[in-house]
Amino acid sequence: MLAVDGITVRFGGITALDGVAFTVEPGTAVGLIGPNGAGKTTLFNCLTRRCAPDGGTVRFEGEDLLALPPHAVAERGIARTFQNLGLFPRLTVRENVMVGAHSRGRTGHLAAALRLPRVRREERELRDQADDLLRRLGLADVADQPASGLPFGTLKRVELARALAVRPRLLLLDEPVNGLSHGEVGQFADLVRSVRQDFDLTLVVVEHHMGFVMGLCDKVVCLDFGRKIAEGAPEEIQRDPAVVEAYLGVAV
Amino acid sequence: MRTIVTTLGTDRVRRLRATLTVLLAAAAAGYVPFYFAPFQVFQLTMVLLYAVALSGLNLLVGFGGQISLGHGAFFAAGAYTAAVMLDRHDTGHLATLPVAAAGCFLLGLGFGVPALRLRGLYLALVTLSFAVFLPPLLKRLEPLTGGSMGLTVEKLQPPAWSGLAEDQWTYFVVLVVTTVALLLARNLLRSRVGRALLALRDNESAAEVMGVRLSLHKTLAFAWSAMFAGVAGCLYTWVIGFVSPDSFSFVLSVTLLAGLVVGGLASLYGPLLGAAFVMYVPSVSQDLDEAAPGVVFGLLIIAVMYVAPTGLAGLPGRVRGLVARRLPRPAAAPDRTPETGSPPDARPEPQAGDGPFATPGPADPAVVDAEPVGAPPRTEKE
């Protein structure tokens, strides 16, 4: 489904990603781990066209993703969440989710200003869909509140709801349980597992919480200093000496 | 089930209240020109036409998070389009409106392109330069624009069948155009397009990941905004019957922006309040002293920003928040609180004066609007 090949990104003198390659099969969940600064988020940014790699290719279902303009990525069925939340603080929770459905709407400026019947219909549909998602994720009570000022755990779910509103086939989660309490991590993992099933999602997850990654993912890719140092099933990765070294250092 | 019933109930109540407000406002607006003296009707007409310009500016600044110090120039462009058409081509008033609107839309589209690359102070400077350079240009183009002498054209004349005086007829025509313009702006904002604009304002990078096409929405926001200013300018020519380069100095642009901020950014009726402020404060303070208008205008802006950082439109919400905190019993709150749709002359309740330093609670939506204008949008740290 997703094939990343030889991707290289340089920021000035620093090589953030150095020839990273891996594939994601449809319906699987791939974990992306590595110490801070390993290039995980940079890789995500390449996949969503937030940053242009200096070399390499990214193909999504055979299509060259790097040739698309940034706003067209959502249309292809790719959604993501952000590491430190990328919500719209002054919009309500429902509006946030409705922005997620932007690429599925057709209303243009003129039609919107005249509020043609088809605009009303589309608004109603998008609103109903958003409300369904909010109910599904237990957010119906906060639908009309502005996104700023809600608890962090709730905002994480709002962001997930917004990403789901894109109707993605590939969902990229950037540190989804970062900053959550121990109990919340478990709940969030259950939630991700159930929406993955219901919405038939392929997942790529960046996360430091090993319990979360190992419990969710079918395959784990480990990066260190922009290089792929290991790839395999979660159990293999946990035993891999290179991964252990990268995380804990090596005994002298 | 119960929540569904209550939701439906509040929805119906809200709709009823909205309908009542609209009917009352319409009745008041229809009654006004027969009650007040011609000069006062003229002032109200000016408030309405400024409201059009301000709601356009609001699209760009309040909802779009961009900034423009050049809207006076779009206003001037609309006014001169109408004046030149009336003076040279004798087209009749109605024909000037679509031409002014379309012309300014295109002009705004042209300005929207540099706006894609510039933000904050840089965008402010570029738009300001437009406002500064237009009046001398108008003076130079003497054969067309009448130079610094300006152009005198025919004002709107009431048709015989209406039986109205000139000021009354003008008021009604401007009222209709203003209503249509405000409705268009409202529709635009309550749609996919409006949400895209707000999303871009709040977090550009996240909006783009969600599929919002940045260049399209930002440029068109500029174009709509300029079009509204141009329509207001066209109405100005209809009402005043005279345009000259000095009527549209860059001070007009600054005044428009100040009026918008005082009225309330990103509020649907903030432009009306701001327009009343822009219109009445200088003319009322003129009676005090020759030099008073500038001073009073400036001091009042400071005062409003101090008492109501979210503008006059945000004041009722703030007062409500303060009252709610002073009086823990919710039953006592409603009758002390002005309605959201209160007229511009609604005085701040004493509570607001008592505690201007009190900061609103985290749940107060007003706080959310208090973002500095033109500040670079917060983006995800990449």
XYZ file of C-alpha atoms in Angstrom:
634
model
C 0.000 0.000 0.000
C 2.708 2.402 1.044
C 6.251 1.983 -0.217
C 8.974 4.275 1.086
C 12.249 3.870 -0.733
C 15.611 5.463 -0.081
C 14.174 8.607 1.429
C 16.792 11.200 2.370
C 16.230 14.561 4.036
C 18.950 17.039 4.912
C 18.514 20.140 7.050
C 21.671 22.124 6.433
C 24.496 19.921 7.591
C 22.281 17.444 9.410
C 20.995 14.403 7.623
C 17.640 13.793 9.284
C 16.787 10.800 7.148
C 19.349 8.752 5.299
C 18.041 6.334 2.708
C 15.193 4.952 4.783
C 13.123 2.246 3.083
C 10.198 0.141 4.245
C 6.774 -0.945 3.057
C 3.369 -1.007 4.673
C 1.004 -3.782 3.628
C -2.741 -3.065 3.501
C -4.531 -3.693 6.786
C -1.376 -3.860 8.891
C -0.143 -1.597 11.641
C 3.462 -0.516 11.440
C 5.238 1.021 14.405
C 7.991 3.537 13.876
C 10.292 3.789 16.871
C 13.628 5.282 17.643
C 15.285 7.672 20.103
C 14.432 11.375 19.997
C 15.757 13.032 16.869
C 15.869 9.785 14.931
C 13.784 11.312 12.116
C 10.392 9.748 12.771
C 8.343 12.919 12.575
C 10.374 14.114 9.589
C 9.384 10.920 7.846
C 5.729 11.608 8.641
C 6.129 15.104 7.304
C 7.425 13.693 4.040
C 4.455 11.371 3.768
C 2.023 14.283 4.177
C 4.040 16.647 1.981
C 4.976 18.970 4.817
C 8.596 18.614 3.847
C 10.258 17.725 0.572
C 12.883 14.985 0.701
C 16.212 15.445 -1.053
C 16.050 11.962 -2.487
C 14.038 8.798 -2.611
C 10.463 7.935 -3.505
C 7.203 7.442 -1.678
C 4.476 5.527 -3.469
C 0.960 5.165 -2.155
C -0.974 2.483 -3.992
C 1.385 2.879 -6.917
C 1.018 6.665 -7.111
C 3.984 8.947 -6.566
C 3.038 10.783 -3.393
C 5.817 13.332 -3.714
C 4.351 14.626 -6.971
C 1.080 15.636 -5.289
C 0.409 19.119 -3.947
C 0.144 19.094 -0.129
C -3.637 19.561 -0.029
C -4.257 16.579 -2.306
C -2.866 14.034 0.140
C -6.056 13.903 2.216
C -8.114 13.305 -0.904
C -6.078 10.165 -1.622
C -7.109 8.719 1.728
C -4.221 9.618 4.012
C -4.820 11.318 7.359
C -2.560 12.078 10.268
C -2.484 13.385 13.801
C 0.206 15.666 15.154
C 2.741 15.169 17.884
C 1.788 18.213 19.942
C -1.795 18.457 18.704
C -2.592 20.318 15.515
C -6.157 21.301 16.294
C -7.910 24.565 15.437
C -8.211 26.063 18.935
C -10.901 28.635 18.173
C -13.204 26.275 16.323
C -15.615 24.056 18.192
C -14.928 20.356 18.457
C -17.593 19.640 15.851
C -16.155 22.224 13.461
C -12.716 20.730 13.921
C -14.062 17.357 12.862
C -15.950 18.919 9.968
C -12.739 20.462 8.645
C -11.481 16.896 8.496
C -14.207 16.217 5.948
C -13.072 19.175 3.842
C -11.638 17.105 1.013
C -14.929 15.240 0.648
C -17.014 18.427 0.321
C -17.644 20.128 -2.991
C -19.027 23.534 -2.002
C -17.225 26.417 -3.665
C -17.100 30.058 -2.666
C -19.944 31.308 -4.809
C -22.327 28.486 -3.937
C -21.502 28.948 -0.266
C -22.189 32.696 -0.330
C -25.566 32.121 -2.004
C -26.280 29.145 0.269
C -27.726 27.083 -2.564
C -29.871 24.076 -1.634
C -27.043 21.673 -2.377
C -24.836 23.579 0.070
C -27.435 23.142 2.800
C -27.670 19.458 1.990
C -23.928 18.992 2.073
C -23.658 20.893 5.344
C -26.308 18.708 6.900
C -24.597 15.531 5.699
C -21.172 16.593 6.927
C -22.638 17.661 10.226
C -24.414 14.361 10.724
C -21.282 12.439 9.831
C -19.266 14.535 12.263
C -21.820 13.927 15.007
C -21.697 10.182 14.354
C -17.926 10.218 14.737
C -18.149 12.317 17.882
C -20.618 9.888 19.417
C -18.421 6.978 18.394
C -15.450 8.498 20.212
C -17.462 9.663 23.212
C -17.126 13.354 22.384
C -20.785 14.252 21.843
C -20.923 16.231 25.094
C -18.171 18.621 24.094
C -19.240 19.014 20.433
C -20.098 22.704 20.783
C -17.133 23.708 22.923
C -14.097 25.416 21.482
C -11.184 23.040 21.213
C -8.949 25.170 23.392
C -9.351 24.588 27.092
C -10.433 20.957 26.907
C -8.370 18.319 28.719
C -5.407 16.937 26.810
C -6.776 13.409 26.682
C -10.014 14.680 25.159
C -8.115 16.717 22.590
C -6.188 13.619 21.534
C -9.519 11.947 20.801
C -10.774 15.040 18.973
C -7.723 14.881 16.769
C -8.360 11.211 16.098
C -11.980 12.027 15.222
C -10.832 14.744 12.840
C -8.409 12.371 11.147
C -11.149 9.761 10.806
C -13.420 12.365 9.221
C -11.035 12.352 6.255
C -12.213 8.737 5.708
C -8.621 7.621 5.447
C -7.364 4.255 4.359
C -3.943 5.043 5.746
C -3.821 6.718 9.146
C -0.576 8.165 10.475
C -0.474 8.654 14.239
C 2.367 10.793 15.585
C 2.898 9.945 19.254
C -0.801 9.339 19.953
C -0.381 8.520 23.641
C 2.388 10.994 24.397
C 1.373 12.937 27.500
C -1.463 10.645 28.506
C -1.711 9.050 31.921
C -1.196 5.336 32.358
C -4.919 4.569 32.392
C -5.600 6.779 29.395
C -2.941 4.981 27.361
C -4.820 1.700 27.798
C -8.127 3.311 26.833
C -6.617 4.995 23.827
C -5.045 1.745 22.671
C -8.435 0.031 22.857
C -9.982 2.891 20.952
C -7.368 2.765 18.196
C -7.778 -0.994 17.934
C -11.545 -0.752 17.583
C -11.581 2.083 15.031
C -8.875 0.292 13.087
C -11.226 -2.662 12.783
C -14.386 -0.648 12.110
C -12.904 1.695 9.543
C -10.641 -0.885 7.956
C -7.521 1.201 8.494
C -3.889 0.715 7.740
C -1.821 2.337 10.474
C 1.623 3.820 10.826
C 2.351 4.802 14.418
C 5.230 6.813 15.802
C 5.402 6.242 19.536
C 7.835 6.012 22.419
C 5.466 4.029 24.631
C 6.735 0.524 23.926
C 3.759 -1.231 25.486
C 1.456 0.648 23.121
C 3.584 -0.044 20.046
C 4.231 -3.703 20.793
C 0.582 -4.350 21.630
C -0.780 -2.703 18.498
C 1.674 -3.222 15.672
C 2.309 -6.148 13.350
C 5.663 -4.813 12.305
C 8.097 -2.358 13.853
C 10.701 -0.233 12.108
C 13.433 1.267 14.261
C 15.287 4.415 13.225
C 18.408 5.899 14.738
C 20.125 9.055 13.471
C 18.049 8.908 10.290
C 18.968 5.337 9.423
C 16.861 2.255 9.627
C 18.616 -0.021 12.092
C 16.034 -2.778 12.427
C 12.748 -3.968 10.997
C 10.629 -6.937 11.983
C 7.937 -8.359 14.208
C 7.624 -6.711 17.638
C 9.190 -9.680 19.476
C 12.225 -9.686 17.198
C 12.704 -5.954 17.595
C 12.634 -6.185 21.364
C 15.544 -8.674 21.232
C 17.470 -6.905 18.466
C 20.894 -5.856 19.835
C 21.067 -2.767 17.611
C 17.752 -1.503 18.981
C 18.764 -2.177 22.554
C 22.004 -0.337 21.955
C 20.289 2.651 20.397
C 17.905 2.974 23.311
C 20.034 2.006 26.272
C 23.577 2.354 25.036
C 25.990 -0.532 25.285
C 27.946 -1.826 28.256
C 31.621 -1.002 28.222
C -33.527 10.254 24.605
C -33.978 12.973 27.139
C -30.974 14.845 25.873
C -32.355 14.634 22.353
C -35.643 16.153 23.514
C -33.892 18.958 25.354
C -31.632 19.618 22.385
C -34.630 19.899 20.111
C -36.268 22.179 22.655
C -33.310 24.545 22.883
C -32.969 24.460 19.118
C -36.556 25.559 18.697
C -36.186 28.243 21.343
C -33.064 29.481 19.658
C -34.740 29.579 16.270
C -37.737 31.398 17.701
C -35.525 33.922 19.392
C -33.524 34.433 16.204
C -36.704 34.980 14.195
C -37.993 37.454 16.764
C -34.707 39.330 16.784
C -34.721 39.558 13.000
C -38.332 40.765 12.917
C -37.694 43.357 15.611
C -34.547 44.558 13.880
C -36.407 44.785 10.563
C -39.260 46.720 12.172
C -36.853 49.095 13.871
C -34.838 49.551 10.673
C -38.013 50.281 8.714
C -39.333 52.736 11.267
C -36.134 54.708 11.823
C -36.147 56.956 8.713
C -39.625 58.231 9.528
C -38.744 59.083 13.084
C -35.393 60.807 12.824
C -34.373 64.038 11.169
C -32.804 63.803 7.682
C -29.304 64.382 8.990
C -29.624 61.578 11.494
C -30.989 59.294 8.785
C -27.973 60.197 6.701
C -25.689 59.242 9.582
C -27.425 55.881 9.924
C -27.008 55.338 6.201
C -23.295 55.938 6.618
C -23.179 53.465 9.500
C -24.739 50.848 7.242
C -22.313 51.394 4.404
C -19.319 51.351 6.736
C -20.668 48.092 8.127
C -20.367 46.580 4.650
C -16.720 47.611 4.415
C -16.021 46.381 7.936
C -17.644 43.013 7.378
C -15.423 42.618 4.341
C -12.383 43.507 6.394
C -13.639 41.098 9.046
C -13.579 38.244 6.536
C -9.919 38.916 5.957
C -8.677 39.978 9.386
C -11.101 38.483 11.879
C -11.857 35.202 10.199
C -8.898 34.890 7.863
C -6.166 35.944 10.275
C -4.506 38.096 7.627
C -4.134 41.844 7.865
C -4.812 44.756 5.579
C -4.044 48.414 6.051
C -5.190 49.091 2.505
C -8.913 48.635 2.620
C -9.480 52.352 2.303
C -7.986 52.013 -1.167
C -10.455 49.298 -2.172
C -13.178 51.532 -0.761
C -11.843 54.378 -2.908
C -11.649 52.150 -5.961
C -15.319 51.251 -5.566
C -16.294 54.863 -4.978
C -14.368 56.125 -8.006
C -15.684 53.344 -10.230
C -19.209 54.461 -9.431
C -18.382 58.147 -9.754
C -16.612 57.807 -13.091
C -19.397 55.670 -14.501
C -22.011 58.183 -13.396
C -20.014 61.190 -14.521
C -18.585 60.029 -17.850
C -20.995 57.402 -19.008
C -24.200 58.356 -17.268
C -25.010 54.713 -16.641
C -27.495 55.123 -13.842
C -26.785 54.182 -10.258
C -27.772 50.548 -10.263
C -25.325 49.580 -13.019
C -22.382 50.912 -11.023
C -22.812 48.427 -8.195
C -21.951 45.180 -10.013
C -19.084 46.861 -11.865
C -17.581 48.249 -8.657
C -18.032 44.879 -6.965
C -16.470 42.899 -9.792
C -13.636 45.392 -10.259
C -12.690 45.335 -6.611
C -13.009 41.549 -6.496
C -10.392 41.303 -9.240
C -8.229 43.940 -7.597
C -8.405 41.955 -4.356
C -7.534 38.788 -6.214
C -4.430 40.540 -7.489
C -3.482 41.541 -3.957
C -4.244 38.091 -2.654
C -1.300 36.657 -4.572
C 1.458 38.554 -2.723
C -0.528 37.963 0.463
C 0.246 34.265 0.059
C 3.911 34.895 0.626
C 3.701 37.692 3.156
C 2.203 37.783 6.587
C 1.930 39.974 9.639
C 3.781 43.257 9.442
C 5.025 42.652 5.915
C 1.534 42.176 4.562
C 0.414 45.235 6.518
C 3.156 47.276 4.850
C 2.350 46.131 1.333
C -1.348 46.895 1.741
C -0.536 50.199 3.411
C 1.579 51.197 0.432
C -1.459 50.654 -1.791
C -3.514 52.947 0.416
C -0.775 55.584 0.409
C -0.188 55.545 -3.305
C -3.756 55.574 -4.548
C -4.767 59.200 -3.688
C -1.816 60.758 -5.591
C -2.580 58.452 -8.487
C -6.177 59.637 -8.513
C -4.938 63.228 -8.602
C -2.689 62.435 -11.538
C -5.422 60.812 -13.624
C -7.180 64.141 -13.918
C -9.022 63.577 -17.221
C -10.779 60.594 -15.758
C -11.051 61.345 -12.061
C -11.257 65.121 -12.015
C -7.908 65.408 -10.225
C -7.762 66.915 -6.769
C -11.044 68.725 -7.412
C -12.784 65.377 -7.391
C -16.030 64.532 -9.112
C -19.500 65.658 -8.233
C -22.177 63.256 -9.363
C -25.887 62.889 -8.922
C -27.014 61.351 -5.653
C -29.652 58.685 -5.477
C -33.044 60.203 -6.269
C -36.243 58.646 -4.951
C -38.622 57.560 -7.695
C -41.956 59.367 -7.670
C -43.967 56.254 -6.788
C -42.175 55.770 -3.511
C -43.297 59.064 -2.018
C -40.123 59.115 0.078
C -37.718 61.937 0.729
C -34.197 61.662 -0.660
C -32.598 60.679 2.646
C -35.246 58.056 3.329
C -34.978 56.472 -0.097
C -31.186 56.403 0.102
C -31.394 54.845 3.530
C -33.629 52.040 2.296
C -31.508 51.302 -0.757
C -28.351 51.150 1.366
C -30.184 49.046 3.938
C -31.084 46.473 1.288
C -27.537 46.301 -0.086
C -26.088 46.055 3.423
C -28.475 43.272 4.396
C -27.609 41.299 1.295
C -23.887 41.846 1.861
C -24.023 40.788 5.505
C -26.062 37.725 4.581
C -23.523 36.747 1.928
C -20.702 37.086 4.443
C -22.607 35.021 6.987
C -23.405 32.282 4.479
C -19.827 32.160 3.361
C -18.603 31.691 6.906
C -21.114 29.039 7.829
C -19.992 26.666 5.149
C -17.145 24.405 4.171
C -15.391 27.438 2.718
C -15.698 29.458 5.909
C -14.474 26.593 8.019
C -11.484 26.208 5.727
C -10.678 29.892 6.228
C -10.952 29.618 10.012
C -8.868 26.464 10.000
C -6.133 28.219 8.023
C -6.185 31.041 10.537
C -5.820 28.704 13.493
C -3.321 26.204 12.135
C -2.176 26.448 8.547
C -0.227 23.239 8.505
C -2.983 21.098 9.991
C -5.536 22.653 7.651
C -3.443 21.735 4.655
C -3.055 18.169 5.853
C -6.859 18.021 6.062
C -7.011 18.924 2.386
C -7.567 22.681 2.533
C -6.019 24.353 -0.469
C -4.122 27.199 1.068
C -3.564 29.399 -1.968
C -7.162 29.199 -3.181
C -8.812 30.088 0.102
C -6.372 32.797 1.093
C -6.543 34.614 -2.248
C -10.299 34.369 -2.449
C -10.642 35.686 1.099
C -8.724 38.742 -0.054
C -10.907 39.075 -3.133
C -14.201 38.850 -1.210
C -12.918 41.262 1.359
C -11.906 43.802 -1.287
C -15.233 43.348 -3.021
C -17.149 44.256 0.137
C -14.997 47.349 0.596
C -15.621 48.262 -3.054
C -19.370 47.874 -2.661
C -19.235 50.118 0.393
C -17.297 52.676 -1.645
C -19.907 52.529 -4.413
C -22.662 53.154 -1.862
C -20.615 56.058 -0.533
C -20.722 57.715 -3.951
C -24.477 57.168 -4.138
C -24.996 58.739 -0.724
C -22.508 61.617 -0.784
C -22.547 62.411 -4.487
C -18.960 63.610 -4.358
C -15.585 61.905 -4.421
C -12.148 63.434 -4.094
C -8.724 61.902 -3.461
C -8.572 63.519 -0.040
C -11.661 61.659 1.151
C -9.735 58.403 0.836
C -6.373 59.066 2.450
C -4.709 56.161 4.224
C -6.303 57.393 7.450
C -9.503 55.822 6.148
C -7.799 52.422 6.034
C -6.557 52.801 9.577
C -9.981 53.981 10.723
C -11.619 50.948 9.158
C -9.218 48.586 10.886
C -9.675 50.404 14.200
C -13.446 50.266 13.797
C -13.312 46.543 13.172
C -11.150 45.834 16.193
C -13.341 48.024 18.404
C -16.491 46.415 17.059
C -15.193 42.928 17.528
C -13.025 40.731 15.344
C -14.470 37.482 14.060
C -17.947 38.435 15.196
C -20.845 38.519 12.777
C -22.378 41.728 14.110
C -19.141 43.310 15.310
C -18.883 45.274 12.017
C -22.204 47.010 12.733
C -21.006 48.091 16.166
C -17.656 49.131 14.757
C -19.328 51.126 12.003
C -21.448 52.981 14.556
C -18.294 53.720 16.531
C -16.446 55.036 13.481
C -19.407 57.170 12.459
C -20.674 58.582 15.731
C -17.615 59.069 17.909
C -15.987 61.727 15.715
C -19.258 63.501 14.996
C -20.386 63.556 18.615
C -17.009 64.711 19.906
C -16.922 67.434 17.255
C -19.502 69.274 19.339
C -17.110 69.419 22.269
C -14.225 71.047 20.527
C -12.713 71.497 17.077
C -9.700 69.349 17.909
C -11.600 66.835 20.018
C -12.495 64.117 17.487
C -8.994 62.705 17.105
C -8.271 62.773 20.803
C -11.614 61.315 21.843
C -11.455 58.678 19.123
C -8.018 57.574 20.279
C -8.878 57.600 23.961
C -12.071 55.656 23.372
C -10.219 53.001 21.388
C -7.848 52.601 24.315
C -10.763 52.465 26.748
C -12.680 49.887 24.722
C -9.622 47.716 24.272
C -9.067 47.885 28.019
C -12.594 47.074 29.093
C -13.421 44.750 26.206
C -10.329 43.332 24.519
C -12.593 41.274 22.301
C -14.362 44.373 21.033
C -17.842 45.680 21.704
C -19.347 42.498 20.300
C -17.529 40.450 22.907
C -18.684 42.704 25.736
C -22.014 40.975 26.527
C -20.212 37.652 26.874
C -17.606 39.170 29.166
C -20.224 40.899 31.256
C -22.137 37.648 31.498
C -18.985 35.902 32.634
C -18.316 38.556 35.274
C -21.903 38.529 36.489
C -21.903 34.753 36.670
C -18.813 34.847 38.845
C -20.115 37.609 41.118
C -23.491 35.973 41.583
C -23.157 32.237 41.973
C -26.964 31.814 41.667
C -27.632 31.527 37.943
C -31.243 32.668 38.386
C -30.166 36.232 39.098
C -27.931 36.516 36.065
C -30.207 36.823 32.991
C -31.921 40.150 33.699
C -28.603 41.879 34.352
C -27.137 40.733 31.090
C -27.716 42.475 27.782
C -28.969 40.271 24.956
C -26.386 39.174 22.470
C -28.137 41.130 19.755
C -28.261 44.337 21.764
C -27.991 47.631 19.911
C -24.646 49.409 19.719
C -25.598 51.901 22.390
C -25.982 49.208 25.032
C -23.867 50.570 27.851
C -21.552 48.188 29.625
C -23.133 47.099 32.864
C -21.559 48.565 36.005
C -19.952 45.193 36.631
C -17.750 45.679 33.621
C -16.577 49.010 34.985
C -16.024 47.479 38.416
C -13.629 44.867 37.311
C -11.870 45.597 34.050
C -8.871 43.733 35.380
C -10.714 40.524 36.021
C -9.658 37.993 33.461
C -12.360 35.767 32.074
C -12.388 32.126 33.027
C -10.971 29.439 30.777
C -14.438 28.452 29.590
C -15.193 31.962 28.358
C -15.223 31.777 24.554
C -14.318 35.454 24.428
C -10.783 34.705 25.537
C -10.302 32.531 22.546
C -10.881 35.459 20.229
C -8.294 37.645 21.878
C -5.529 36.545 19.553
C -3.388 39.446 18.306
C -4.184 40.377 14.750
C -1.665 39.517 12.133
C 0.345 37.371 14.462
C 1.969 34.520 12.614
C -0.319 31.516 12.816
C 0.713 28.914 15.288
C 1.973 25.946 13.395
C 2.863 22.501 14.441
C 6.512 22.302 15.398
C 8.023 20.214 12.719
